[in-house]
Amino acid sequence: MRRDGLRVAFEAWNFCNEVGKEAPGMGSPRFADCFDLSNDSLNHKVTEADNKLGVGKAFPSLSLKSLNNSNLYAVEKELYLGSLCEVSNTPKPWHFWMVMLKIGNYDRKSGLCPENGKMVPPFKPRRFPCYGEGCMNQSLLYHQQTSISGNGTMRGGFNGTYELGSDISDGINGISYFEVIWEKKVGVGSWVFGHKLNTSKLYPWLMLYLRDDATKGFSGGYHYDTRGMLKIASALLLPSPSARVYYSVSIELRSRESLSFVRCFLRSSETRPQATIDLFQPIKEWGIFWCSASFKDISV
């Protein structure tokens, strides 16, 4: 990730790996921030109008069947954003790193979750949280388009909350909150991504990932065509000798409710168990827990 020009996208899913219903005024939950560096300025490939596209709004290549279907619309919007961000390469082009946000709330009475893309009746899952109707909503999402400062530092990000009536500018105490920030100095080092995730009473189970999805075809858990970074989808991924990934995770515990341990699960590849850290830490005192690891020779 030493390339000064960055490609990063954002996707959000409900419990069913679907959209369900778009959040008011947010558009379809697929965003992208893609740019090249030229003469100390950033040439952006995706406009904010592109990012705000939502059901009922046409764009090139959108099929008629997806125009008013929030689930299918998001799928085709990702493909469209991928076409704007595409970087020519051999043997295949690539598109963007993917930030994925997912909610664990599930309304078991809703019948909203499909099985392999087909709707099925309500079922009784294991224990999942839900405060009532609307608990599977999409979040408010805000984009800080990458900009460059006078000292040559490039910085951008996404953030938001699931509490639709909240204003994160008033503070995030008591509400859910997610944030992803990326930063790099021109010509120096690699891109650094910082993730922050805050759960709340209404939204106690949230997930925030940085993924290298397939450039074409299915990516882990999805029954839709995706866009991403991974050009060779194989169980035997080729190593990248010059790659090094550093993980550092801080977990702050604010409530003892239903918690007896903290789990930090960091993994670079399913085929590389030596690059895995999986720690259980019993909760003895309230405070902050840290998990960290350095992975060498991983597949990226």
Coordinates of C-alpha atoms in Angstrom, one line a residue:
M1 CA 0.0 0.0 0.0
R2 CA 2.9 2.4 -0.8
R3 CA 1.1 3.7 -3.9
D4 CA 0.3 7.4 -3.4
G5 CA -3.0 7.1 -5.4
L6 CA -5.5 5.2 -3.2
R7 CA -8.6 3.2 -4.0
V8 CA -11.0 2.5 -1.1
A9 CA -14.7 1.8 -1.0
F10 CA -17.4 1.4 1.7
E11 CA -20.2 -1.1 1.9
A12 CA -22.8 -1.7 4.6
W13 CA -25.0 -4.8 5.2
N14 CA -27.7 -5.7 7.5
F15 CA -27.8 -9.1 9.3
C16 CA -29.0 -10.8 6.1
N17 CA -26.1 -9.6 4.0
E18 CA -28.6 -7.3 2.3
V19 CA -29.5 -3.6 2.4
G20 CA -33.2 -3.8 3.3
K21 CA -34.0 -0.1 3.4
E22 CA -31.7 2.8 2.7
A23 CA -31.2 5.4 5.6
P24 CA -33.0 8.7 4.9
G25 CA -30.9 11.0 2.7
M26 CA -27.9 8.7 2.6
G27 CA -28.4 6.9 -0.7
S28 CA -27.4 3.3 -1.3
P29 CA -24.7 2.2 1.2
R30 CA -21.9 1.9 -1.3
F31 CA -19.4 4.7 -1.4
A32 CA -15.9 5.1 -2.9
D33 CA -12.9 7.4 -2.5
C34 CA -10.5 6.8 -5.4
F35 CA -7.9 9.2 -6.7
D36 CA -4.5 9.5 -8.4
L37 CA -1.8 12.0 -7.4
S38 CA -0.7 14.5 -10.1
N39 CA 1.4 17.6 -9.6
D40 CA 0.8 17.6 -5.8
S41 CA -3.0 17.5 -6.3
L42 CA -5.5 14.7 -6.1
N43 CA -7.5 13.7 -9.2
H44 CA -10.7 12.1 -7.8
K45 CA -12.4 9.5 -9.8
V46 CA -15.7 9.4 -7.9
T47 CA -17.9 12.5 -7.2
E48 CA -20.1 12.9 -4.2
A49 CA -23.1 12.8 -6.5
D50 CA -22.0 9.3 -7.5
N51 CA -21.7 8.3 -3.8
K52 CA -25.2 9.7 -3.0
L53 CA -26.9 7.6 -5.7
G54 CA -29.9 5.7 -4.3
V55 CA -32.9 3.7 -5.4
G56 CA -34.9 5.4 -8.1
K57 CA -31.8 7.3 -9.5
A58 CA -30.4 5.9 -12.7
F59 CA -26.7 5.6 -13.6
P60 CA -24.9 4.1 -16.5
S61 CA -25.3 0.3 -16.8
L62 CA -28.1 0.1 -14.1
S63 CA -30.7 -2.5 -15.1
L64 CA -34.4 -1.7 -14.9
K65 CA -35.1 -4.5 -12.4
S66 CA -32.6 -3.0 -9.9
L67 CA -33.8 0.7 -10.2
N68 CA -36.3 0.4 -7.3
N69 CA -34.9 -2.6 -5.5
S70 CA -32.6 -1.5 -2.7
N71 CA -30.7 -4.9 -2.5
L72 CA -30.0 -5.2 -6.2
Y73 CA -29.4 -1.5 -6.6
A74 CA -26.5 -1.7 -4.1
V75 CA -24.9 -4.6 -6.0
E76 CA -25.0 -2.7 -9.3
K77 CA -23.8 0.5 -7.7
E78 CA -20.7 -1.3 -6.4
L79 CA -20.0 -2.5 -9.9
Y80 CA -20.5 1.1 -11.2
L81 CA -18.1 2.6 -8.6
G82 CA -15.7 -0.2 -9.4
S83 CA -15.7 0.9 -13.1
L84 CA -14.8 4.5 -12.1
C85 CA -12.0 3.3 -9.8
E86 CA -10.6 0.5 -12.0
V87 CA -6.8 0.3 -12.3
S88 CA -5.4 -1.5 -15.4
N89 CA -3.1 -4.3 -14.4
T90 CA -1.9 -7.8 -15.5
P91 CA -3.5 -10.4 -15.5
K92 CA -6.6 -8.5 -14.4
P93 CA -7.5 -4.9 -13.4
W94 CA -8.2 -4.1 -9.7
H95 CA -10.6 -1.7 -8.1
F96 CA -10.4 -0.9 -4.3
W97 CA -9.9 -2.0 -0.8
M98 CA -13.3 -2.5 0.8
V99 CA -14.4 -1.2 4.2
M100 CA -17.3 -3.3 5.3
L101 CA -19.8 -2.3 8.1
K102 CA -22.3 -4.9 9.3
I103 CA -25.0 -4.9 12.0
G104 CA -25.8 -7.9 14.1
N105 CA -29.4 -6.9 15.0
Y106 CA -31.9 -9.4 13.6
D107 CA -35.7 -9.1 13.7
R108 CA -36.5 -12.8 13.6
K109 CA -40.2 -12.1 12.9
S110 CA -39.5 -10.0 9.8
G111 CA -38.7 -12.8 7.2
L112 CA -36.3 -10.4 5.7
C113 CA -33.3 -12.7 5.4
P114 CA -33.0 -14.6 2.1
E115 CA -31.3 -18.0 1.7
N116 CA -28.9 -18.0 -1.3
G117 CA -30.6 -14.9 -2.7
K118 CA -34.2 -16.3 -2.3
M119 CA -36.7 -15.1 0.3
V120 CA -37.6 -17.6 3.0
P121 CA -40.2 -17.4 5.9
P122 CA -39.2 -16.2 9.3
F123 CA -37.0 -18.6 11.2
K124 CA -35.8 -19.0 14.8
P125 CA -32.1 -18.3 15.0
R126 CA -29.9 -18.3 18.0
R127 CA -29.9 -15.3 20.2
F128 CA -29.6 -12.1 18.3
P129 CA -30.4 -8.6 19.5
C130 CA -33.3 -6.5 18.3
Y131 CA -35.1 -3.6 20.1
G132 CA -38.2 -3.9 17.9
E133 CA -39.4 -2.9 14.4
G134 CA -36.6 -1.1 12.5
C135 CA -33.7 -2.6 14.4
M136 CA -32.1 -3.7 11.1
N137 CA -31.8 -0.2 9.7
Q138 CA -28.9 1.2 7.7
S139 CA -26.7 3.8 9.3
L140 CA -26.2 7.5 8.7
L141 CA -22.9 7.7 6.7
Y142 CA -20.6 10.7 6.2
H143 CA -17.7 10.9 3.9
Q144 CA -14.6 13.0 4.3
Q145 CA -13.2 13.0 0.8
T146 CA -9.4 12.6 0.8
S147 CA -7.5 15.9 0.7
I148 CA -3.9 16.9 0.8
S149 CA -2.4 19.3 3.3
G150 CA 0.4 21.8 2.9
N151 CA 2.9 19.4 4.3
G152 CA 2.0 16.7 1.8
T153 CA -0.1 14.5 4.1
M154 CA -3.2 12.9 2.5
R155 CA -6.1 12.1 4.7
G156 CA -9.7 11.0 4.3
G157 CA -12.4 8.9 6.0
F158 CA -15.9 7.6 6.6
N159 CA -17.9 7.8 9.8
G160 CA -21.5 7.6 11.0
T161 CA -24.0 6.1 13.5
Y162 CA -27.0 3.7 13.4
E163 CA -29.1 6.0 15.7
L164 CA -30.9 7.8 12.9
G165 CA -32.0 10.7 15.1
S166 CA -28.5 11.5 16.4
D167 CA -26.0 14.2 15.4
I168 CA -22.5 12.9 15.8
S169 CA -21.2 16.5 15.9
D170 CA -22.9 16.7 19.4
G171 CA -20.7 13.8 20.6
I172 CA -21.0 10.0 20.6
N173 CA -21.7 9.2 24.2
G174 CA -24.5 6.6 24.4
I175 CA -24.8 6.1 20.7
S176 CA -23.3 3.7 18.2
Y177 CA -20.4 5.1 16.1
F178 CA -18.0 3.9 13.5
E179 CA -15.1 5.6 11.9
V180 CA -12.4 4.7 9.3
I181 CA -9.6 7.1 8.6
W182 CA -6.7 6.6 6.1
E183 CA -3.6 8.7 6.0
K184 CA -0.2 8.8 4.2
K185 CA 2.5 11.4 3.4
V186 CA 3.3 11.7 -0.3
G187 CA 6.2 9.5 -1.2
V188 CA 6.7 8.3 2.3
G189 CA 5.8 4.9 3.8
S190 CA 2.5 3.2 3.4
W191 CA -1.2 4.0 3.9
V192 CA -2.3 3.7 7.6
F193 CA -5.9 2.8 8.3
G194 CA -7.5 3.6 11.7
H195 CA -10.8 2.0 12.7
K196 CA -13.0 3.1 15.6
L197 CA -16.2 1.2 16.5
N198 CA -18.6 2.1 19.4
T199 CA -21.6 -0.1 20.2
S200 CA -24.7 1.1 22.1
K201 CA -27.6 -0.3 24.0
L202 CA -29.7 -0.4 20.8
Y203 CA -26.9 -1.6 18.6
P204 CA -24.7 -3.9 20.8
W205 CA -23.3 -6.0 17.9
L206 CA -21.4 -4.2 15.1
M207 CA -18.7 -5.3 12.8
L208 CA -16.1 -3.2 10.9
Y209 CA -13.7 -4.8 8.4
L210 CA -11.0 -3.8 5.9
R211 CA -11.3 -6.4 3.1
D212 CA -9.5 -7.3 -0.1
D213 CA -12.5 -8.6 -2.0
A214 CA -12.3 -10.4 -5.3
T215 CA -12.1 -8.2 -8.4
K216 CA -14.8 -10.4 -10.0
G217 CA -17.2 -13.1 -8.8
F218 CA -18.2 -13.9 -5.2
S219 CA -16.4 -12.7 -2.1
G220 CA -16.7 -14.4 1.3
G221 CA -20.3 -14.9 2.3
Y222 CA -21.9 -12.9 -0.5
H223 CA -24.1 -14.3 -3.4
Y224 CA -23.4 -11.2 -5.5
D225 CA -20.7 -10.2 -8.0
T226 CA -18.2 -8.0 -6.2
R227 CA -15.3 -5.6 -6.9
G228 CA -12.1 -5.4 -5.0
M229 CA -8.3 -6.1 -4.9
L230 CA -7.9 -9.9 -5.1
K231 CA -7.2 -10.9 -8.7
I232 CA -6.5 -14.6 -8.1
A233 CA -9.2 -16.2 -5.9
S234 CA -7.5 -19.4 -4.9
A235 CA -7.1 -21.5 -1.8
L236 CA -3.3 -21.3 -2.4
L237 CA -2.7 -17.6 -2.6
L238 CA 0.8 -16.5 -3.7
P239 CA 2.9 -14.9 -1.0
S240 CA 4.0 -11.3 -1.3
P241 CA 7.5 -11.3 0.2
S242 CA 7.7 -7.5 0.6
A243 CA 4.3 -7.2 2.4
R244 CA 4.1 -6.6 6.1
V245 CA 0.9 -5.9 8.0
Y246 CA 0.8 -4.5 11.6
Y247 CA -2.4 -4.9 13.7
S248 CA -3.1 -3.1 17.0
V249 CA -6.5 -3.2 18.5
S250 CA -7.7 -1.4 21.6
I251 CA -11.0 -2.5 23.2
E252 CA -12.6 -0.3 25.9
L253 CA -15.2 -2.0 28.0
R254 CA -17.9 0.3 29.4
S255 CA -20.6 -2.2 30.5
R256 CA -20.4 -5.6 32.3
E257 CA -23.8 -6.7 30.9
S258 CA -23.6 -10.2 29.5
L259 CA -19.8 -10.1 29.1
S260 CA -17.2 -12.4 30.6
F261 CA -14.3 -12.2 28.2
V262 CA -12.9 -10.2 25.3
R263 CA -11.9 -11.9 22.1
C264 CA -9.4 -10.4 19.6
F265 CA -9.4 -12.3 16.3
L266 CA -6.9 -11.0 13.7
R267 CA -6.3 -13.1 10.6
S268 CA -4.4 -12.4 7.4
S269 CA -5.3 -15.6 5.5
E270 CA -7.2 -18.8 6.1
T271 CA -4.4 -20.7 4.5
R272 CA -1.7 -19.2 6.8
P273 CA -2.4 -20.2 10.4
Q274 CA 1.0 -18.8 11.5
A275 CA -0.4 -15.4 10.7
T276 CA -3.3 -15.6 13.1
I277 CA -3.7 -14.3 16.6
D278 CA -6.8 -15.5 18.6
L279 CA -6.8 -14.4 22.2
F280 CA -9.3 -14.7 25.0
Q281 CA -8.8 -12.4 27.9
P282 CA -11.0 -12.9 31.0
I283 CA -12.5 -9.7 32.3
K284 CA -11.1 -9.1 35.7
E285 CA -11.0 -5.3 35.8
W286 CA -12.7 -2.7 33.7
G287 CA -10.5 -0.8 31.3
I288 CA -8.8 -1.1 27.9
F289 CA -7.5 -4.3 26.4
W290 CA -4.9 -4.5 23.6
C291 CA -4.2 -7.1 20.9
S292 CA -1.4 -6.6 18.5
A293 CA 0.5 -8.6 16.0
S294 CA 3.0 -8.2 13.1
F295 CA 2.5 -10.5 10.1
K296 CA 5.2 -11.1 7.5
D297 CA 5.0 -12.6 4.0
I298 CA 1.2 -12.5 3.8
S299 CA -0.9 -12.6 0.7
V300 CA -2.3 -9.2 -0.3

